[in-house]
XYZ file of C-alpha atoms in Angstrom:
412
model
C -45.067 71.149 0.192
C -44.721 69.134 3.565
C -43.269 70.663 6.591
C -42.660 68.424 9.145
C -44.140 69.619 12.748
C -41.453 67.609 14.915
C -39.091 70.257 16.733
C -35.767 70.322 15.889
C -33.105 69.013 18.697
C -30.487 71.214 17.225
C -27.193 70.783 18.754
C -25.544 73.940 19.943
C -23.018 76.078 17.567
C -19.534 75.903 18.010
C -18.239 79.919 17.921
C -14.734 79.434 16.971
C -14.283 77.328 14.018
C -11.549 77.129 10.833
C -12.193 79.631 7.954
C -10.900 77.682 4.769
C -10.753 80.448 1.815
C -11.921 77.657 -0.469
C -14.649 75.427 -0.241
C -12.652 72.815 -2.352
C -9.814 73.006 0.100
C -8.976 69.297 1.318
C -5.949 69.882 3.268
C -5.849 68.978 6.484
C -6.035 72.482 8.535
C -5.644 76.086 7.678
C -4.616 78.528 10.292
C -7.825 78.498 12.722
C -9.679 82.410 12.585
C -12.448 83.316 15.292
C -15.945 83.283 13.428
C -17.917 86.019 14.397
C -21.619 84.857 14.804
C -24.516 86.437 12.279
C -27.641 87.793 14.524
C -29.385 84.764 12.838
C -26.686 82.125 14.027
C -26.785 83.567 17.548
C -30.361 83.515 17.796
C -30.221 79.581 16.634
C -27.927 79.366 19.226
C -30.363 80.704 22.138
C -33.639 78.901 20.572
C -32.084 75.837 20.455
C -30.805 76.113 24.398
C -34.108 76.933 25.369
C -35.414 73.884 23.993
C -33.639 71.318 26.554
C -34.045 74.346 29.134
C -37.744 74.542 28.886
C -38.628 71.417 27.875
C -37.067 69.226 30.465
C -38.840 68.131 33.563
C -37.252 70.206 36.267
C -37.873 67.351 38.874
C -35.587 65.025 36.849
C -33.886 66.059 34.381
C -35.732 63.890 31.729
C -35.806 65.786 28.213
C -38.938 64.722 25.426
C -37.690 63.292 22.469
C -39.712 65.112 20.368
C -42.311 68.663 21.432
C -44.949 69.966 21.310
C -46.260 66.444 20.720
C -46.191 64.397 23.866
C -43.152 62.135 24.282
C -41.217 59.805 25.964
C -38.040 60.857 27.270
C -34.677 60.734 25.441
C -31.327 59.688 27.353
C -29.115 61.128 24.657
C -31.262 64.266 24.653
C -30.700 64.697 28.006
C -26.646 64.437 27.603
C -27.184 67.054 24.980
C -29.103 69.345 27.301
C -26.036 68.666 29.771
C -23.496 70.087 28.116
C -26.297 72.870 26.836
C -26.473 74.079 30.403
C -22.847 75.231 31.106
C -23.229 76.876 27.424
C -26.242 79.063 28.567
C -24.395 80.181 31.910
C -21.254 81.326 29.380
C -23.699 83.066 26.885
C -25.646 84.688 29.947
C -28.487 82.949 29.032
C -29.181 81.373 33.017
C -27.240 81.838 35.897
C -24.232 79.601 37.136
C -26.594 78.645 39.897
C -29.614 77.636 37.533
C -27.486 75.839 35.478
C -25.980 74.327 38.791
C -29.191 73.480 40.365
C -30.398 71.435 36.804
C -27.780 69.039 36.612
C -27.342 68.175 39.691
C -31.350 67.269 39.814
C -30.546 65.429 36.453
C -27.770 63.828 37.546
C -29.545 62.659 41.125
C -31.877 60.944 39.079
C -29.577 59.049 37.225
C -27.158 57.869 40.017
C -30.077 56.724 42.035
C -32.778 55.381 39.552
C -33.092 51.314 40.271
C -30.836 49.442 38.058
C -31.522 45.341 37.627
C -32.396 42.421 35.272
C -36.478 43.416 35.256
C -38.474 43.943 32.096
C -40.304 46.907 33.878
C -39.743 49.415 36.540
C -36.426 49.989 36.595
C -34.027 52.737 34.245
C -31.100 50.165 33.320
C -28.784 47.850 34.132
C -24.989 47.168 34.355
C -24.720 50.879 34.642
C -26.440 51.280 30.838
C -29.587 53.411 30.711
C -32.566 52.380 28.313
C -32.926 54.317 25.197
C -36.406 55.944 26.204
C -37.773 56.455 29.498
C -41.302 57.659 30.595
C -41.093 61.104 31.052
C -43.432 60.612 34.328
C -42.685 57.360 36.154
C -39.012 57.723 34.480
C -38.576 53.966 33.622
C -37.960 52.442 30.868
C -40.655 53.106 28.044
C -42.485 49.886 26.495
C -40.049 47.339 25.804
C -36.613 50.014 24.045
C -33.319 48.495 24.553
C -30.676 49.279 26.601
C -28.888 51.100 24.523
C -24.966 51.408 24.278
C -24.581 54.552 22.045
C -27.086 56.723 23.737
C -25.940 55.503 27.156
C -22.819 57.045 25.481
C -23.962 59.991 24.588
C -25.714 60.909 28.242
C -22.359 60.028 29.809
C -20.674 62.321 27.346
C -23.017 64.871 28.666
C -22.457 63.798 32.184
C -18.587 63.909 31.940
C -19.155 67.599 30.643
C -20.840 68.918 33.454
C -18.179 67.570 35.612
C -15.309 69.133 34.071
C -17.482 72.429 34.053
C -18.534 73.199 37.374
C -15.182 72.688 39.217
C -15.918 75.078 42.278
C -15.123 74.240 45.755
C -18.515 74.113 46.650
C -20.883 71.003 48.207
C -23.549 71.445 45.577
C -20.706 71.824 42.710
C -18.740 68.915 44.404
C -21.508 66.567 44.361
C -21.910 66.954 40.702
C -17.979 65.582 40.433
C -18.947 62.413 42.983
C -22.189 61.525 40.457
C -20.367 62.154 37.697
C -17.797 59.563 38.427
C -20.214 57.552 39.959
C -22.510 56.926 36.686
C -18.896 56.988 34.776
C -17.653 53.975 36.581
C -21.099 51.863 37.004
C -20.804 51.358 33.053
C -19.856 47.879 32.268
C -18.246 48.014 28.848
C -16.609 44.257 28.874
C -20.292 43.167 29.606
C -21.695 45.137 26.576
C -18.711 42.543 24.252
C -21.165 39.658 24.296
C -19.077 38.716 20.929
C -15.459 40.400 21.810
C -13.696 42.818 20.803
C -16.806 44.890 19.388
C -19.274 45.990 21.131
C -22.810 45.359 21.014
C -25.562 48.169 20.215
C -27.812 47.390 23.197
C -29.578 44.340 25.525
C -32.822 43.743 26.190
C -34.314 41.888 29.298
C -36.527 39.588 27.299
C -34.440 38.592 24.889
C -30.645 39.189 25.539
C -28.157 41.175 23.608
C -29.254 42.395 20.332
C -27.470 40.575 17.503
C -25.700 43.723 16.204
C -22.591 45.021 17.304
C -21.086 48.421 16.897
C -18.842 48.795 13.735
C -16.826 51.845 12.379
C -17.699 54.584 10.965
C -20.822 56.219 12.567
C -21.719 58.149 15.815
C -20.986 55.109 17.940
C -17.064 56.503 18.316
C -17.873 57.882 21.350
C -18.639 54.500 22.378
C -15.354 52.979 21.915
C -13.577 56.452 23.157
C -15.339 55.864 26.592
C -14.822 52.089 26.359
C -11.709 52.398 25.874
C -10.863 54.938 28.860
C -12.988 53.663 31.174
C -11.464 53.682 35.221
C -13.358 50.755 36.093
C -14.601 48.677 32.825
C -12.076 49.388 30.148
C -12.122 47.144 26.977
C -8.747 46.017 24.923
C -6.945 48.545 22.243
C -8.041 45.574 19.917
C -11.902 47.265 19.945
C -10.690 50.163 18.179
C -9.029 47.640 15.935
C -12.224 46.264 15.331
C -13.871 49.452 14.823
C -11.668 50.771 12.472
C -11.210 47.837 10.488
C -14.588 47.988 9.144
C -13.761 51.865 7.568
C -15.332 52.439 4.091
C -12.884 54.837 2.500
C -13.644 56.310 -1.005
C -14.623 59.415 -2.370
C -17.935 61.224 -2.986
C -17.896 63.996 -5.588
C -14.360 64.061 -5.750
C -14.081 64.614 -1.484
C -12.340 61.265 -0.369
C -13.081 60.120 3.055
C -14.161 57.586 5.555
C -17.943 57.219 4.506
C -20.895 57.586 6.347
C -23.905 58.438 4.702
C -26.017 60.936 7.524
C -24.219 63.763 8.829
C -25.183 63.359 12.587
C -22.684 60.127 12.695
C -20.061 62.954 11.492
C -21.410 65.294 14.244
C -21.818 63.467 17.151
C -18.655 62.438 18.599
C -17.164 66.007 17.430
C -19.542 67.690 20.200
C -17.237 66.261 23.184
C -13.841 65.483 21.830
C -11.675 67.958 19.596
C -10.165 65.376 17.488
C -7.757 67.866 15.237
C -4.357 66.914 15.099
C -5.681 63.310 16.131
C -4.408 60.116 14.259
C -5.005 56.571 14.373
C -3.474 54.156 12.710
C -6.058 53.902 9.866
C -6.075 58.198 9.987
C -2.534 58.598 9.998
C -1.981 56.145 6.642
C -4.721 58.893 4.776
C -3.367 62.012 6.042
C -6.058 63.106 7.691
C -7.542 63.426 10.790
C -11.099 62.822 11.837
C -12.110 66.294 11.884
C -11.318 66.722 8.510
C -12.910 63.831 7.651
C -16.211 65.504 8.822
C -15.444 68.344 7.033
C -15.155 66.609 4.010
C -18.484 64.644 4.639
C -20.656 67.965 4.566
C -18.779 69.718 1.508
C -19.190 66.570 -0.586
C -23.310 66.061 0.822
C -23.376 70.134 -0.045
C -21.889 69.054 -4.078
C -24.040 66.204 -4.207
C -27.035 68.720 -3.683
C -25.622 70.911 -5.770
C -25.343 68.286 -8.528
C -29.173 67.127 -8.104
C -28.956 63.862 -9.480
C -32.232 63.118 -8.330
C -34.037 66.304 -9.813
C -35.611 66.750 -6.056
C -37.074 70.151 -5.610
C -34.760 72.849 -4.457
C -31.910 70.929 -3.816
C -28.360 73.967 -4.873
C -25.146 75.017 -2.998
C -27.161 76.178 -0.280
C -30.265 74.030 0.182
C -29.083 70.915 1.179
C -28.515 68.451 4.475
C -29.107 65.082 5.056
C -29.222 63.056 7.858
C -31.623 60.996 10.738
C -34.924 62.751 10.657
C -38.892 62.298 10.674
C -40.391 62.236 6.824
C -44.017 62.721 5.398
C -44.955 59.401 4.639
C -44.231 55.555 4.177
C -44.968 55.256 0.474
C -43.729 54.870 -3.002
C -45.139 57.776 -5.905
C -43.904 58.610 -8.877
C -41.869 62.059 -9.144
C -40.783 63.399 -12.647
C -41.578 60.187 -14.320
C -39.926 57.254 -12.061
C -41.288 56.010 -8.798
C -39.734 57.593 -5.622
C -39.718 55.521 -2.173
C -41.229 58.247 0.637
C -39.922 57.247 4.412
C -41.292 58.917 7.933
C -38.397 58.474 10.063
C -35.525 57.457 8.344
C -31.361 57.994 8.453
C -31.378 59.656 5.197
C -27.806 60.318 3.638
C -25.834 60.681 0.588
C -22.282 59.056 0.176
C -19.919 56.459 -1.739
C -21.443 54.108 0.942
C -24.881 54.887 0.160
C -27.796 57.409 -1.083
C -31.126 57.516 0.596
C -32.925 60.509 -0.317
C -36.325 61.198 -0.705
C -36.116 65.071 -1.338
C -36.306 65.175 2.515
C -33.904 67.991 4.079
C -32.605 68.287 7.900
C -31.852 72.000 9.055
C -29.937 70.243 11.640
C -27.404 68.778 9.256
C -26.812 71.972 8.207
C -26.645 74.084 11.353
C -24.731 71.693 13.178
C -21.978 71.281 10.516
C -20.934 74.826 11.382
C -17.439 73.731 12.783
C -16.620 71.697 9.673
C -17.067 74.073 7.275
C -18.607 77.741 8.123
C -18.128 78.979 4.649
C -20.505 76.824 3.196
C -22.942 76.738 6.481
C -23.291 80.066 7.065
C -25.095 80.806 3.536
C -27.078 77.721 3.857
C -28.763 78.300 7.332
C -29.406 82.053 6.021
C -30.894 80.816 2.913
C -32.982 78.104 4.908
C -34.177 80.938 7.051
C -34.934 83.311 4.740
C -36.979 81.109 2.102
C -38.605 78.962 4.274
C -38.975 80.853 7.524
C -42.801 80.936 7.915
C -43.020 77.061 7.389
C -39.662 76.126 8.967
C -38.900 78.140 11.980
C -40.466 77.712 15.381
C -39.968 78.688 19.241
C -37.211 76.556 19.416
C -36.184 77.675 15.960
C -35.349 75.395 12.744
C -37.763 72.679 12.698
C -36.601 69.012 12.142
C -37.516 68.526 8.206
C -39.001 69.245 4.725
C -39.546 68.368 1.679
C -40.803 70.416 -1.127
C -41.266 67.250 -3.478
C -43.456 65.447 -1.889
C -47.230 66.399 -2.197
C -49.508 65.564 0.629
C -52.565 65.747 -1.800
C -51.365 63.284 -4.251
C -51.259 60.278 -1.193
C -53.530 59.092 1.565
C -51.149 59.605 4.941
């Protein structure tokens, strides 16, 4: 069995979320009920807050990517552990001061970390941050991109905080000046090297990266803030773009706008409640984007269910797929055909594509709790209680598994 040693980032739990009686239930919302959080829930809930608490450098804000192994920093990571902090004052897990005190290092760091054209020794440019940083000079690491989608997600973070601490205090205040500050440095229409999309990043060496953002995957958040930007705000005919890309089908009978890994159905849901919603394309299907999501995990959940692959384990309540670390780069043969094994890999099952490796994600499952608590609930019990002396850590669930693949049988 491998258990993969990289700690979970597990995004924080929702604790209101719709109660469908059935599973199979694809209309668009039911009357919302308050969910009640298990012991085990709330304590996934803390763990997980502790992570970006006690992992981040206090002197910068800068969050690891990855712990206990050493790691460059992550900028998304760090808008995650952003909106964490507010989250831990409300669940009395630090004070409002603490929390206070955090982002306003964090967001010090940002506002005032050298921006410019430079290959080295600088944090980004044109108000974008570089995917990685060094979590002790706090540049950019080795030669990442400046990425658009994780620049995306930190401002998401960023734009949290402000809306959060609203007191009429200097400290609290200042948090509202860097907040617009970093919000209006972005420069979206520069990021359209090849209008009306987007591109996913630039690079000082060699320009803009030759792909562009296109619909459907995490990168909505991109557009959203794109889109409403005070200073840098691109065309309605981006969304256009984005959306005209949609893959719409269904997936074990659940019809929806496909994405294969269930973070790209997360993501964007952690900032923006997008029930009762529509665009144009959303409005022609009847549904909104939240259901959408919802109907992402139930069909992943009946795919596992299903086991078309025979992978070990796989039922109603072992299942999740999505962008995590794997035990190895080869191909071996399983039950009589060859399997391809990845490390890191966006692993997901949809109409748009399958690629699975018997490789779970505790996160996919956890952090689908909105979507669909009737199925999540059982499933992050079950994970805990069958794999909890393998799987579950200081921070709690770790990042992946997989019970197929056999470390003896391969070199690593």
């Amino acid at each position: 069995m491998g258990i993969l040693r990289r700690q979970a980032l597990c995004l924080l739990l929702l604790a209101s979320c719709a109660v469908p009686t059935d599973p199979s239930d694809r209309g668009i919302h039911r009357r919302l009920q308050p969910v009640q959080l298990s012991p085990l829930l709330a304590e996934v809930q803390r763990r997980a807050f502790l992570y970006f608490w006690e992992t981040a450098d206090p002197t910068t804000g800068l969050v690891p990517d990855r712990w206990p192994t050493p790691s460059f920093a992550s900028i998304a990571a760090v808008g995650f552990a952003l909106t964490c902090y507010p989250i831990g004052v409300e669940r009395g897990w630090i004070t409002r001061d603490q929390a206070r005190d955090r982002t306003l290092t964090t967001l010090r760091f940002f506002a005032h970390g050298p921006q410019g054209p430079e290959s080295s020794g600088t944090i980004g440019y044109k108000g974008f941050f570089y995917h990685f940083l060094d979590m002790t000079s706090g540049t950019r690491f080795g030669t990442v991109e400046l990425s658009s989608v994780d620049t995306a997600l930190l401002l998401m973070g960023v734009r949290f905080a402000a809306r959060y601490f609203r007191e009429d205090t200097p400290e609290e205040a200042e948090i509202r000046t860097l907040a617009e500050q970093l919000t209006n440095a972005t420069d979206w229409r520069w990021m359209q090297p090849r209008p009306p999309r987007i591109a996913m990043g630039w690079k000082p060496e060699t320009g803009f990266l030759p792909a562009d953002w296109w619909g459907y995957n995490e990168a909505m958040v991109v557009y959203l803030l794109a889109l409403g930007s005070p200073t840098y705000s691109v065309g309605p005919e981006a969304w256009q773009a984005w959306t005209s890309s949609y893959r719409w089908g269904s997936f074990y009978s659940f019809e929806h706008v496909g994405f294969a890994p269930l973070f790209g159905h997360q993501y964007s849901h952690l900032w923006v409640d997008f029930r009762g919603i529509y665009d144009a394309f959303m409005r022609e299907k009847g549904i909104d984007y939240f259901e959408n999501s919802r109907r992402a995990v139930l069909s992943q959940r009946a795919y596992a269910q299903a086991k078309p692959q025979g992978f070990q384990d796989y039922s109603k309540n072992i299942w999740g797929l999505s962008a995590c670390d794997g035990p190895a780069d080869v191909t071996m043969e399983v039950n009589g055909r060859q399997v391809r094994f990845y490390t890191y890999a966006a692993r997901g099952a949809s109409h748009t594509e399958v690629r699975d490796d018997g490789t779970l994600c505790p996160t996919a499952v956890v952090s689908s709790l909105p979507f669909a608590p009737e199925v999540v609930v059982p499933a992050t019990e079950a994970l805990y209680r069958r794999y909890r002396p393998w799987l579950w850590g200081v921070y709690g669930f770790l990042d992946a598994f997989n019970l197929t693949f056999r470390f003896t049988q391969v070199p690593v």
